[in-house]
Short mmCIF file of C-alpha atoms and ligand atoms in Angstrom, two decimals:
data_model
loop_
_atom_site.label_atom_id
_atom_site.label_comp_id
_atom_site.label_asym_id
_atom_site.label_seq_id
_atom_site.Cartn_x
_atom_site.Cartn_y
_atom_site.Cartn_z
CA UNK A 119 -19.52 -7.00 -16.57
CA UNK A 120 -18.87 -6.02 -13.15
CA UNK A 121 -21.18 -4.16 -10.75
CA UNK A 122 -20.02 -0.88 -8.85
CA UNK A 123 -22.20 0.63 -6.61
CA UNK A 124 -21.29 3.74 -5.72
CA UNK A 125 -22.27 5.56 -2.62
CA UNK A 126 -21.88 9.50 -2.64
CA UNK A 127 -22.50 11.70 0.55
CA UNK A 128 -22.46 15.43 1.56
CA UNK A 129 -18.90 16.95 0.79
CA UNK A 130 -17.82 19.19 -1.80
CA UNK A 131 -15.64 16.44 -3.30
CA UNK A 132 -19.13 15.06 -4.40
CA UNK A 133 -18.15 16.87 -7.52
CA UNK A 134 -15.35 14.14 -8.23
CA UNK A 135 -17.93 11.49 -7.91
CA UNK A 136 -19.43 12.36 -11.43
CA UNK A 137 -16.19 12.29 -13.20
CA UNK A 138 -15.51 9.13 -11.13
CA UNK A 139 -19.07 7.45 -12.73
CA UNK A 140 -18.12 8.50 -15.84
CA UNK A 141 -14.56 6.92 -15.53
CA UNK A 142 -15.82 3.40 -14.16
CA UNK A 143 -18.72 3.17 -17.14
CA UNK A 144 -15.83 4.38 -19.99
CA UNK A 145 -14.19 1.26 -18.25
CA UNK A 146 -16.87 -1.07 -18.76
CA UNK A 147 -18.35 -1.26 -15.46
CA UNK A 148 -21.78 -0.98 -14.43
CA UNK A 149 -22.47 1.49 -12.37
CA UNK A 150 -25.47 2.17 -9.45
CA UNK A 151 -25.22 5.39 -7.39
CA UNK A 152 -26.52 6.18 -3.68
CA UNK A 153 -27.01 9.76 -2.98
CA UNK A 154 -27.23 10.86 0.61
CA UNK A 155 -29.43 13.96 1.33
CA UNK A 156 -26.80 16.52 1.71
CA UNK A 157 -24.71 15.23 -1.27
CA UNK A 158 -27.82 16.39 -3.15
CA UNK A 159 -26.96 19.92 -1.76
CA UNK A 160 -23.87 19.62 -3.85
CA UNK A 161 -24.59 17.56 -6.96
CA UNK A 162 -28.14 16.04 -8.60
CA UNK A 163 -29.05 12.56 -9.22
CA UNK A 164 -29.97 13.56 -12.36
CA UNK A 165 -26.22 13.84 -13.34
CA UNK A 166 -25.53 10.52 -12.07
CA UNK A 167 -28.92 8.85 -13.97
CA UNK A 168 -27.41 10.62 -17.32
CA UNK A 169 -23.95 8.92 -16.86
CA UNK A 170 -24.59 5.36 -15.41
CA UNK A 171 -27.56 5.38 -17.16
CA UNK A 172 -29.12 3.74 -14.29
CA UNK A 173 -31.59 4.49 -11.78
CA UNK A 174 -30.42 6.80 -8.50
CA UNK A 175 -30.92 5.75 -4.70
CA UNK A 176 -31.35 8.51 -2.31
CA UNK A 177 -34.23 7.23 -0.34
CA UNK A 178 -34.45 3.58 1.92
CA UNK A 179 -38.84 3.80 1.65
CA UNK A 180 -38.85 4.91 -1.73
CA UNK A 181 -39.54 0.86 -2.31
CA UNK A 182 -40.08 0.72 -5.91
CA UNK A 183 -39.65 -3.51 -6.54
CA UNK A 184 -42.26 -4.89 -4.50
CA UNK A 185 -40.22 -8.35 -4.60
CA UNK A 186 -37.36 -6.98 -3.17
CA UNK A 187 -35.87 -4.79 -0.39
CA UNK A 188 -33.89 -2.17 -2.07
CA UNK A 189 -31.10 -1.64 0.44
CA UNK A 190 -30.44 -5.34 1.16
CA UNK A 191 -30.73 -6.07 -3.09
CA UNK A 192 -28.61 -3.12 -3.64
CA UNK A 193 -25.40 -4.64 -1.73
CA UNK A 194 -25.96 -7.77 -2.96
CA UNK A 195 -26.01 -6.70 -6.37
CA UNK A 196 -22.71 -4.74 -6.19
CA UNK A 197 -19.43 -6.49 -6.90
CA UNK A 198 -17.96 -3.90 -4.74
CA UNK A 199 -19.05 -1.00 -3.02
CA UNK A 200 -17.00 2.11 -3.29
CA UNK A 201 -17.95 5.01 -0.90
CA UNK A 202 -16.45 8.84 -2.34
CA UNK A 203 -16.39 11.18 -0.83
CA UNK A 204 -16.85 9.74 2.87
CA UNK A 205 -17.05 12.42 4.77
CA UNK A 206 -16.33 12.53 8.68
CA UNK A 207 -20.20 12.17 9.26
CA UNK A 208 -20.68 8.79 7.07
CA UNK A 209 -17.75 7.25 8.51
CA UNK A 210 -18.48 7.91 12.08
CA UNK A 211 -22.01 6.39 11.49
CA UNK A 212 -20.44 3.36 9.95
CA UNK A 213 -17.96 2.61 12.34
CA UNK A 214 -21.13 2.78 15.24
CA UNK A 215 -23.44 1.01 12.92
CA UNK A 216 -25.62 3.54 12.51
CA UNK A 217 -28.27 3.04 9.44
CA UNK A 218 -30.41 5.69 9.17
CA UNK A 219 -30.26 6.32 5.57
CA UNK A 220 -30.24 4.49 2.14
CA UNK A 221 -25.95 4.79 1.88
CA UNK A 222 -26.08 3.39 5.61
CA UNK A 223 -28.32 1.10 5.65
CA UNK A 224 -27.02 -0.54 2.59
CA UNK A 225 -23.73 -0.75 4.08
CA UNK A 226 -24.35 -2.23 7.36
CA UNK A 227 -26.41 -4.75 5.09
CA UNK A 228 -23.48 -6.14 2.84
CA UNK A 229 -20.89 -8.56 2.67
CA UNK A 230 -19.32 -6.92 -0.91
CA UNK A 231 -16.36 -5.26 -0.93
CA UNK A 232 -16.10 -1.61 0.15
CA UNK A 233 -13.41 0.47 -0.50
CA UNK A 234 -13.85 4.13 1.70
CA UNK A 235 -12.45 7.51 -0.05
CA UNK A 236 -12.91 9.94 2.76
CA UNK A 237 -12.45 13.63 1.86
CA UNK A 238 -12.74 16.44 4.32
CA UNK A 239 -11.10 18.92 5.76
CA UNK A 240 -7.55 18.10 7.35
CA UNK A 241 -8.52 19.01 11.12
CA UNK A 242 -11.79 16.68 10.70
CA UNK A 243 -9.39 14.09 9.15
CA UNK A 244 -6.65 14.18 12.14
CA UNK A 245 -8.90 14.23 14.99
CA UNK A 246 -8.79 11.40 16.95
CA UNK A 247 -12.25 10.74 17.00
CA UNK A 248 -12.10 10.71 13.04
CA UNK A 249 -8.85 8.26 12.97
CA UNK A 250 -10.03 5.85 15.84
CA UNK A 251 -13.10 5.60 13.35
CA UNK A 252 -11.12 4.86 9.97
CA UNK A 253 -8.82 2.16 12.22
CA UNK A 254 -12.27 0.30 13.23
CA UNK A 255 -13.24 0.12 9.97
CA UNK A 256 -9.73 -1.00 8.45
CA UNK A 257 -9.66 -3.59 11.26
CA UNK A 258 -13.42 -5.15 10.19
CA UNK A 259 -11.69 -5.43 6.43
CA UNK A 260 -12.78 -2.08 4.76
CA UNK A 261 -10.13 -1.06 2.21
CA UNK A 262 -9.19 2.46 2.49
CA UNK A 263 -8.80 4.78 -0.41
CA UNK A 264 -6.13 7.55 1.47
CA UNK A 265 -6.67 11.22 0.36
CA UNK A 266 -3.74 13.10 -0.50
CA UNK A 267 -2.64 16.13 -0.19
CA UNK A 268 -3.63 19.48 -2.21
CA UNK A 269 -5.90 22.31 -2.01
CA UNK A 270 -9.02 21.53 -0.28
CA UNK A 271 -12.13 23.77 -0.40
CA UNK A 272 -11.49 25.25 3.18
CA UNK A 273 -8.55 27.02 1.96
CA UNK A 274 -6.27 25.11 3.43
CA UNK A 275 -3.44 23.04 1.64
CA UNK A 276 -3.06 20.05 3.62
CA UNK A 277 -4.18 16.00 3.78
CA UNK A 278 -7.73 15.66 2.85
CA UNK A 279 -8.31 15.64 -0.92
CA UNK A 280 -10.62 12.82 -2.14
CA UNK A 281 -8.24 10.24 -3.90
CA UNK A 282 -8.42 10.97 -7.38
CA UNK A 283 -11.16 9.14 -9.44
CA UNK A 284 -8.36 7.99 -12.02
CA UNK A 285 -6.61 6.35 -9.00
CA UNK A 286 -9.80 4.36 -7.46
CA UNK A 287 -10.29 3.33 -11.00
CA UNK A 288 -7.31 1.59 -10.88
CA UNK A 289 -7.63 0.13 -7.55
CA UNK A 290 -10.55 -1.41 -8.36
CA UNK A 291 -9.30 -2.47 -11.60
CA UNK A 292 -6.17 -4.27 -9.40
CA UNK A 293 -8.87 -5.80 -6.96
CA UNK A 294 -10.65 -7.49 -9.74
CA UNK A 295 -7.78 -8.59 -11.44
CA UNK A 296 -6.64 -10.49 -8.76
CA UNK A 297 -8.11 -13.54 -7.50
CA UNK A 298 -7.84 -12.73 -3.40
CA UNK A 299 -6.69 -15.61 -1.95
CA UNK A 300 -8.78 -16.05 1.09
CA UNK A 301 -8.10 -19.50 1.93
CA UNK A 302 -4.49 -19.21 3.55
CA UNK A 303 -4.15 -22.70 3.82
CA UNK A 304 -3.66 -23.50 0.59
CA UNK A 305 -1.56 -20.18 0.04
CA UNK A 306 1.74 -20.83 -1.92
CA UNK A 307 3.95 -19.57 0.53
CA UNK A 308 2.68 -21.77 2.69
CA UNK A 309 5.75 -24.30 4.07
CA UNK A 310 8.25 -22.10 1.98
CA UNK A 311 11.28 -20.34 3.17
CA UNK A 312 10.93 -16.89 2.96
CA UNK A 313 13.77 -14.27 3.44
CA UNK A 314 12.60 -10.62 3.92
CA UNK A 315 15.06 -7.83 4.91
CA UNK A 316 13.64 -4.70 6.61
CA UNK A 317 14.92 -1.33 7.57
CA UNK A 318 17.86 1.05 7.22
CA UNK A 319 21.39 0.31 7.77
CA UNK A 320 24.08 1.98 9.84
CA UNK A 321 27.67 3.16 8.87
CA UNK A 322 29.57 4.16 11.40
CA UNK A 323 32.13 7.20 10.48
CA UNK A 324 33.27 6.54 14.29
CA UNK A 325 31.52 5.97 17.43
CA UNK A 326 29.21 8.68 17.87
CA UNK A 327 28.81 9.23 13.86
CA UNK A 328 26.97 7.00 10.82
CA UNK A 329 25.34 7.62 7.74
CA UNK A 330 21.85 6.05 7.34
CA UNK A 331 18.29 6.65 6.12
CA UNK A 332 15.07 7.43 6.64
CA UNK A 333 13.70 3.92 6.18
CA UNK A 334 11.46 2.33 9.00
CA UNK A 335 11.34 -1.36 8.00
CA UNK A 336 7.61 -0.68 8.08
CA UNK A 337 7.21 -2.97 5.15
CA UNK A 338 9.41 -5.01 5.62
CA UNK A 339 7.60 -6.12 8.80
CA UNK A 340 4.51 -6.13 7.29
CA UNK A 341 5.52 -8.51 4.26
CA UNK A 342 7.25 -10.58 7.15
CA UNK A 343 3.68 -10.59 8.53
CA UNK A 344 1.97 -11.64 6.02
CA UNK A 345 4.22 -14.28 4.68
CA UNK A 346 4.07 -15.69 8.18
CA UNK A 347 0.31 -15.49 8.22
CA UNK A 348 0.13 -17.41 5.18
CA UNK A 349 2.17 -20.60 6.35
CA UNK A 350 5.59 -18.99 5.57
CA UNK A 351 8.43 -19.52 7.77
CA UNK A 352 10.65 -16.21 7.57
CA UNK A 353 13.72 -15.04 8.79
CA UNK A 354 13.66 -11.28 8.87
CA UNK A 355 16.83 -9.60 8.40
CA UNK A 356 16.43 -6.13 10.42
CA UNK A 357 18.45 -3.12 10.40
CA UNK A 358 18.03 -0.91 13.18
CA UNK A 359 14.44 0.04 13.22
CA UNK A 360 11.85 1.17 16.39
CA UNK A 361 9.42 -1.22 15.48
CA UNK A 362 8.14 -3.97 17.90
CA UNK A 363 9.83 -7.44 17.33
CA UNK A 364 7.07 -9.74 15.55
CA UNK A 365 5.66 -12.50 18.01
CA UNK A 366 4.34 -14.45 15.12
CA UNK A 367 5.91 -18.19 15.39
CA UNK A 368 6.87 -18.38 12.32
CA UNK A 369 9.19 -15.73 11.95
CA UNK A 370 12.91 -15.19 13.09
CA UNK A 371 14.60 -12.30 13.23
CA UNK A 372 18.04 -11.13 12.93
CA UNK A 373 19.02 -7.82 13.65
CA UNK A 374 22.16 -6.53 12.05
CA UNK A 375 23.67 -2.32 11.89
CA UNK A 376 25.52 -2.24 8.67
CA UNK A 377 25.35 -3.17 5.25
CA UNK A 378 28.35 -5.71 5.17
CA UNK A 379 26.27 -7.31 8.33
CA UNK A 380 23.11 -7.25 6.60
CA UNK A 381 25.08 -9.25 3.79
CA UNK A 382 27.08 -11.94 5.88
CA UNK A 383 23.33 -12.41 7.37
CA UNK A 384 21.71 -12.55 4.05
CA UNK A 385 24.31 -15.29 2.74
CA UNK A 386 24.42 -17.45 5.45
CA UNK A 387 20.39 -18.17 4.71
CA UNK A 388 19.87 -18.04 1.21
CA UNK A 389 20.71 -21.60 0.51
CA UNK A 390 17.83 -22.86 2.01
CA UNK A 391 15.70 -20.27 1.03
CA UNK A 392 13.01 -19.86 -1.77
CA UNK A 393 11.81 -16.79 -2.12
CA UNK A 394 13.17 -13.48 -0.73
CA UNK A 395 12.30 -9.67 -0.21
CA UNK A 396 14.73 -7.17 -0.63
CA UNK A 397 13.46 -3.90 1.25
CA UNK A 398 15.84 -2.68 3.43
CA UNK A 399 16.98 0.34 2.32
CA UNK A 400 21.02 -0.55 2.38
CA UNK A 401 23.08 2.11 2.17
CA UNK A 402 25.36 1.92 -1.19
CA UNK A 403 28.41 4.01 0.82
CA UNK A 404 29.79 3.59 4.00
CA UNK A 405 32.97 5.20 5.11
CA UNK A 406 36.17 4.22 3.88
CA UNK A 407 38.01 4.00 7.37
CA UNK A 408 35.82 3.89 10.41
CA UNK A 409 37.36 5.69 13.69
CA UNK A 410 37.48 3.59 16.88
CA UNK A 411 37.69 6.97 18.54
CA UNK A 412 35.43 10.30 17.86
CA UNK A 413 36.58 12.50 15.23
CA UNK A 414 37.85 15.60 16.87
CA UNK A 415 36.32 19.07 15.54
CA UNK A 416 38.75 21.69 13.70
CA UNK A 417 38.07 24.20 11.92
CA UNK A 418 36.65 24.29 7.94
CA UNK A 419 35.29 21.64 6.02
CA UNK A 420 35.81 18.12 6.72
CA UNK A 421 36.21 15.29 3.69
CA UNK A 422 35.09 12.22 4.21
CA UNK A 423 36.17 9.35 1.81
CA UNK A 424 33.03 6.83 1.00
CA UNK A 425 33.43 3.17 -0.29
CA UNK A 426 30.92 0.90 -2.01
CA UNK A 427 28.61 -1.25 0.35
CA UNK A 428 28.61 -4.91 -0.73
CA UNK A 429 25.28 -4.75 -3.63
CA UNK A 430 23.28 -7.64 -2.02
CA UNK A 431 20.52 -8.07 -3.93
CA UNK A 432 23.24 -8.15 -7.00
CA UNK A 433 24.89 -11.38 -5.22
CA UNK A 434 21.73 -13.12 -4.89
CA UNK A 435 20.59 -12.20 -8.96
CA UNK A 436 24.43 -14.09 -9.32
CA UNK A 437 24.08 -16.87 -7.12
CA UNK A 438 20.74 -17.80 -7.79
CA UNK A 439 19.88 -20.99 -8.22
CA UNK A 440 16.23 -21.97 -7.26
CA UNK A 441 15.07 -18.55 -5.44
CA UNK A 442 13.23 -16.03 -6.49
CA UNK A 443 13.78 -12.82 -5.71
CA UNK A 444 11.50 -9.74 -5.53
CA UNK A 445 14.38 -6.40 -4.94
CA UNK A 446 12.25 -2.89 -4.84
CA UNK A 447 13.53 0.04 -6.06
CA UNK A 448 13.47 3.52 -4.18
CA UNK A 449 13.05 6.49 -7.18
CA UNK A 450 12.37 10.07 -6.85
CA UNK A 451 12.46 10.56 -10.46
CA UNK A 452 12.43 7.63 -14.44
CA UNK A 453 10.88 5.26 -11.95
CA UNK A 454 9.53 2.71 -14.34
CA UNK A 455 12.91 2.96 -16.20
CA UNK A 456 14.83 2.42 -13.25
CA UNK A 457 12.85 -0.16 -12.20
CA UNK A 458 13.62 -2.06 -15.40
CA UNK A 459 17.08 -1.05 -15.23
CA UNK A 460 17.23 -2.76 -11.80
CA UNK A 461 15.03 -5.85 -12.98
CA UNK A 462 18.10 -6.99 -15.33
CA UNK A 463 21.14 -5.99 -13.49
CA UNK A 464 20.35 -7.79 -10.05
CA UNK A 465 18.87 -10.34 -11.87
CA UNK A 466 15.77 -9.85 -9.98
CA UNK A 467 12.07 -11.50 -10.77
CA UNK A 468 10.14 -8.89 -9.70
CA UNK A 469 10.82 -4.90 -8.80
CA UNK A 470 8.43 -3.12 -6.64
CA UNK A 471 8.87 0.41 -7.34
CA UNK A 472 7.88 3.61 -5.54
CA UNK A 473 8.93 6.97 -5.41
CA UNK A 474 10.08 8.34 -2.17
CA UNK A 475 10.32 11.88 -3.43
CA UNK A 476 6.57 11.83 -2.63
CA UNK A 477 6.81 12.85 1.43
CA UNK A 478 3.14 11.34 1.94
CA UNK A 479 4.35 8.01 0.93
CA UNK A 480 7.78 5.90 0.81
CA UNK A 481 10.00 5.96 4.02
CA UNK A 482 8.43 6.24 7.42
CA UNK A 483 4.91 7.12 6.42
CA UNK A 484 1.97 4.35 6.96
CA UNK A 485 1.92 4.37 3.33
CA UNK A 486 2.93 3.70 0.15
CA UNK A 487 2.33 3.41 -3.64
CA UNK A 488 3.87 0.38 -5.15
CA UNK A 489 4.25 -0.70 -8.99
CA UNK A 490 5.40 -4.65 -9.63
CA UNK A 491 7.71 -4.99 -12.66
CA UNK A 492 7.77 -8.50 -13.44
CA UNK A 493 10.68 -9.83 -15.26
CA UNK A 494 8.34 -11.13 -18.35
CA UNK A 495 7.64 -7.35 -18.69
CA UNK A 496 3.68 -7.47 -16.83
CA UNK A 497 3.05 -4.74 -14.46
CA UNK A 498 0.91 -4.42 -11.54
CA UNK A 499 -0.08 -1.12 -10.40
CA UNK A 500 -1.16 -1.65 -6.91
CA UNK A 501 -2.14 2.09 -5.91
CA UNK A 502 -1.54 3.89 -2.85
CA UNK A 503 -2.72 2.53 0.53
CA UNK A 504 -1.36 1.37 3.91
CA UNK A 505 1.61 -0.95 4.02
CA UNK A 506 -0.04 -3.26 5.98
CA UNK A 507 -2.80 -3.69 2.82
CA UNK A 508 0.24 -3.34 0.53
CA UNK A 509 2.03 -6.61 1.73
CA UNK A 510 -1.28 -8.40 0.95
CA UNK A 511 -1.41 -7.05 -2.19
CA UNK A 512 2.06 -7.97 -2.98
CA UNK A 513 1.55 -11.80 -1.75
CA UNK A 514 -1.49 -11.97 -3.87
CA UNK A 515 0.09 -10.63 -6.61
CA UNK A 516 2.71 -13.31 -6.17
CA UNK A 517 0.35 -16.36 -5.12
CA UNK A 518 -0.24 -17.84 -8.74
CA UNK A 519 2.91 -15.83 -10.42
CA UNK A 520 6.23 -17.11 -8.55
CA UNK A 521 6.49 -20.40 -8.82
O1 LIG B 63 11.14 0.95 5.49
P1 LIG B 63 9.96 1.84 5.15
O2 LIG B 63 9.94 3.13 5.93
O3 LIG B 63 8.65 1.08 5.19
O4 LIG B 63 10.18 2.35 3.63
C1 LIG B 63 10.01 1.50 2.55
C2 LIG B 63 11.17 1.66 1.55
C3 LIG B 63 11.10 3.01 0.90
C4 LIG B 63 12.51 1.47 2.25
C5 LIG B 63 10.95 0.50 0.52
O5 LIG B 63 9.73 0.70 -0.16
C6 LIG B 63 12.04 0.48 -0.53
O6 LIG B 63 11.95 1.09 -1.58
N1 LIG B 63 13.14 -0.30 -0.26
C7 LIG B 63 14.34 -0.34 -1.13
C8 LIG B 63 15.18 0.86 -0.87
C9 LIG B 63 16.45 0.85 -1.70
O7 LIG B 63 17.51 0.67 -1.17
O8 LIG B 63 16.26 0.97 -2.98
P2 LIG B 63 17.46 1.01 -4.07
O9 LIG B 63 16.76 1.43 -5.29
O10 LIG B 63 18.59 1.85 -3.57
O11 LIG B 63 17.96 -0.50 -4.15
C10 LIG B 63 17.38 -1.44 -5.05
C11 LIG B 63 17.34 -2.81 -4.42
O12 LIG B 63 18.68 -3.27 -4.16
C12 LIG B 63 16.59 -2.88 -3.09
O13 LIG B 63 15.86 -4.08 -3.04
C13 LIG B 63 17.71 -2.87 -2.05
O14 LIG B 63 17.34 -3.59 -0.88
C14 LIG B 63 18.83 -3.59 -2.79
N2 LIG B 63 20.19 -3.17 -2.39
C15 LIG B 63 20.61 -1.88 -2.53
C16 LIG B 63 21.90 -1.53 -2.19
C17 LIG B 63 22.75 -2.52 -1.68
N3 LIG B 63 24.00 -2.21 -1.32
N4 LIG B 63 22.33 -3.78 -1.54
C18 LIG B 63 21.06 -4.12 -1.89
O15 LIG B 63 20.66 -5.30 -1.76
#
């Protein structure tokens, strides 16, 4: 059985953390709760005793085991550590190493696991002060739990809802499942040939004109990244993106506009490669003629005829012959079907699926929520976090799976 300990401070979202107890010990988990003092202004230990059935921490010299010290025995204990609601206040303390309460000091005591769910209001959330915080933390290996969006107790709709206790359920549930694979050296990727394409593409109508998308090629360069981090040597295929060109040795980069250049690219590698990740969001049209010189205005409506883009992942799924291939697919709506869908007609091993109707995740945003569809039918939710923790996820997903 594995040990959650669970570390609640003073926001109204301190509510959610019962319902969140109750989920993890429905799911088999056992459960230990901190209380700060002012998440006692909104909830009781009591509630949290009756559901973990376990004793309640809410005080660092209330020593009750003489053969131990309670906020050192606490973290070791814990399997992970999951902090929610973290309000501005905890988090600022944390990121200064401040311990000047049970949650605190148990914190800056550990080596488990923590996984932060901050929940305020959205002002307190976007000040800088607030974000340079959270980035310390994510750089010293905390895991973030984002909030979304919604109706938050201030009255305002905005970003600062704690992530739902259904959601960190499964995020935990995904961490435990997966053996991390800490050890790079003896990743799988390491010495492989990776392929990763990133960004949008560009279709020129004529040369002030084109048709493209929203996609950044933030994950893209972040899987590039990590693959190269992990003994990979890549050659990223870029569309036109404003992200800085990697420095990493290990990867090469090839920038290309349009899809039919993203293609020739793609093809002139793939012999040699062994695994490769689709991202780029290629554009499926691009104009049937394109002008050499700009398309004068007139009057009314102007019809433009579209043809089909070369379907490159669909080449690959043909030609394979040792690769494996992970496409993703970009839904707003039957996501898991499509996903399937797009599992058997590219011939692809894996689908990583995520809905870009969602404006807090998908193209351009720091984040994203990605399912893996695995050709033998598995899936891997891997919940919503930064991209950069995503493309981890992803590789160690894939570490024991793809070969
Ligand atoms: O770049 P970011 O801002 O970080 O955003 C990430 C993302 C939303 C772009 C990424 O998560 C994503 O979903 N990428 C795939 C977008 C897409 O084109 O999806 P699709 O469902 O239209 O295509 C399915 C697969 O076929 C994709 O792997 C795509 O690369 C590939 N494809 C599509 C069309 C085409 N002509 N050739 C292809 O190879």
């Amino acid at each position: 059985m594995k040990r959650i300990l669970l570390a609640v401070s003073g926001g109204i979202a301190a509510y959610k953390a019962i319902d969140l107890t109750s989920k993890l010990t429905q799911a088999g988990y056992e459960v230990r709760v901190m209380l700060t003092e002012n998440a006692q202004e909104f909830v009781t230990p009591l509630a949290f005793q009756a559901i973990s059935r376990n004793p309640v921490y809410t005080n660092t010299f209330k020593e009750e085991n003489p053969a131990e010290i309670q906020h050192v025995a606490l973290g070791d204990w814990a399997d992970a550590i999951v902090v929610a609601p973290a309000t501005a206040n905890l988090i600022a303390k944390l990121s200064n190493g401040i311990a000047d309460d049970m949650i605190t000091s148990t914190l800056l005591a550990t080596e488990t696991p923590t996984f932060i769910a901050p929940a305020m209001n959205v002002h307190m959330y976007e000040n800088n002060r607030t974000q340079h915080n959270m980035a310390v933390l994510k750089s010293d290996g905390y895991q973030f739990l984002e909030p979304g969006e919604g109706y938050l107790a201030c009255g305002y709709v905005a970003k600062g809802r704690m992530e739902e206790p259904l959601q960190i359920l499964t995020r935990l549930e995904t961490f435990f499942n997966e053996e991390p694979v800490t050890n790079h050296t003896h990743s799988s990727f390491a010495g492989k040939r990776a392929l990763v394409t990133a960004g949008p593409t560009i279709e020129e109508l004529d040369p002030v004109r084109y048709l493209s998308n929203h996609s950044s090629g933030k994950i893209g360069y972040a899987l590039s990244e990590a693959l190269a981090d992990r003994g990979a040597k890549v050659t990223l295929v870029s569309g036109p993106t404003h992200l800085a060109q990697p420095e990493h040795a290990n990867i090469e980069v090839i920038q290309v506009q349009s899809a039919e250049e993203m293609f020739e690219a793609v093809k002139s590698k793939y012999k040699q490669i062994d695994i490769v990740f689709k991202a780029a969001a290629v554009s499926d049209y691009t104009p049937a003629e394109a002008l050499t010189h700009k398309l004068k205005k007139q009057d009314g409506e102007l019809a433009v005829t579209f043809k089909r883009t070369p379907d490159i992942l669909k080449y690959l799924g043909e030609h394979k012959t040792h690769q494996y291939l992970v496409g993703f697919a970009a839904e707003t709506q039957h996501i898991t079907e499509y996903a399937q869908q797009k599992l058997q007609k590219k011939n692809a091993n894996v689908i990583i699926a995520n809905n870009v109707g969602d404006k807090s995740i998908g193209f351009s945003s720091d984040d994203n929520d990605y399912t893996m569809h695995f050709a033998n039918q598995e899936v891997i939710a891997l919940g919503k976090d930064t991209k950069i923790s995503l493309a981890a996820k992803i590789l160690d997903a894939l570490e024991t799976r793809w070969q």
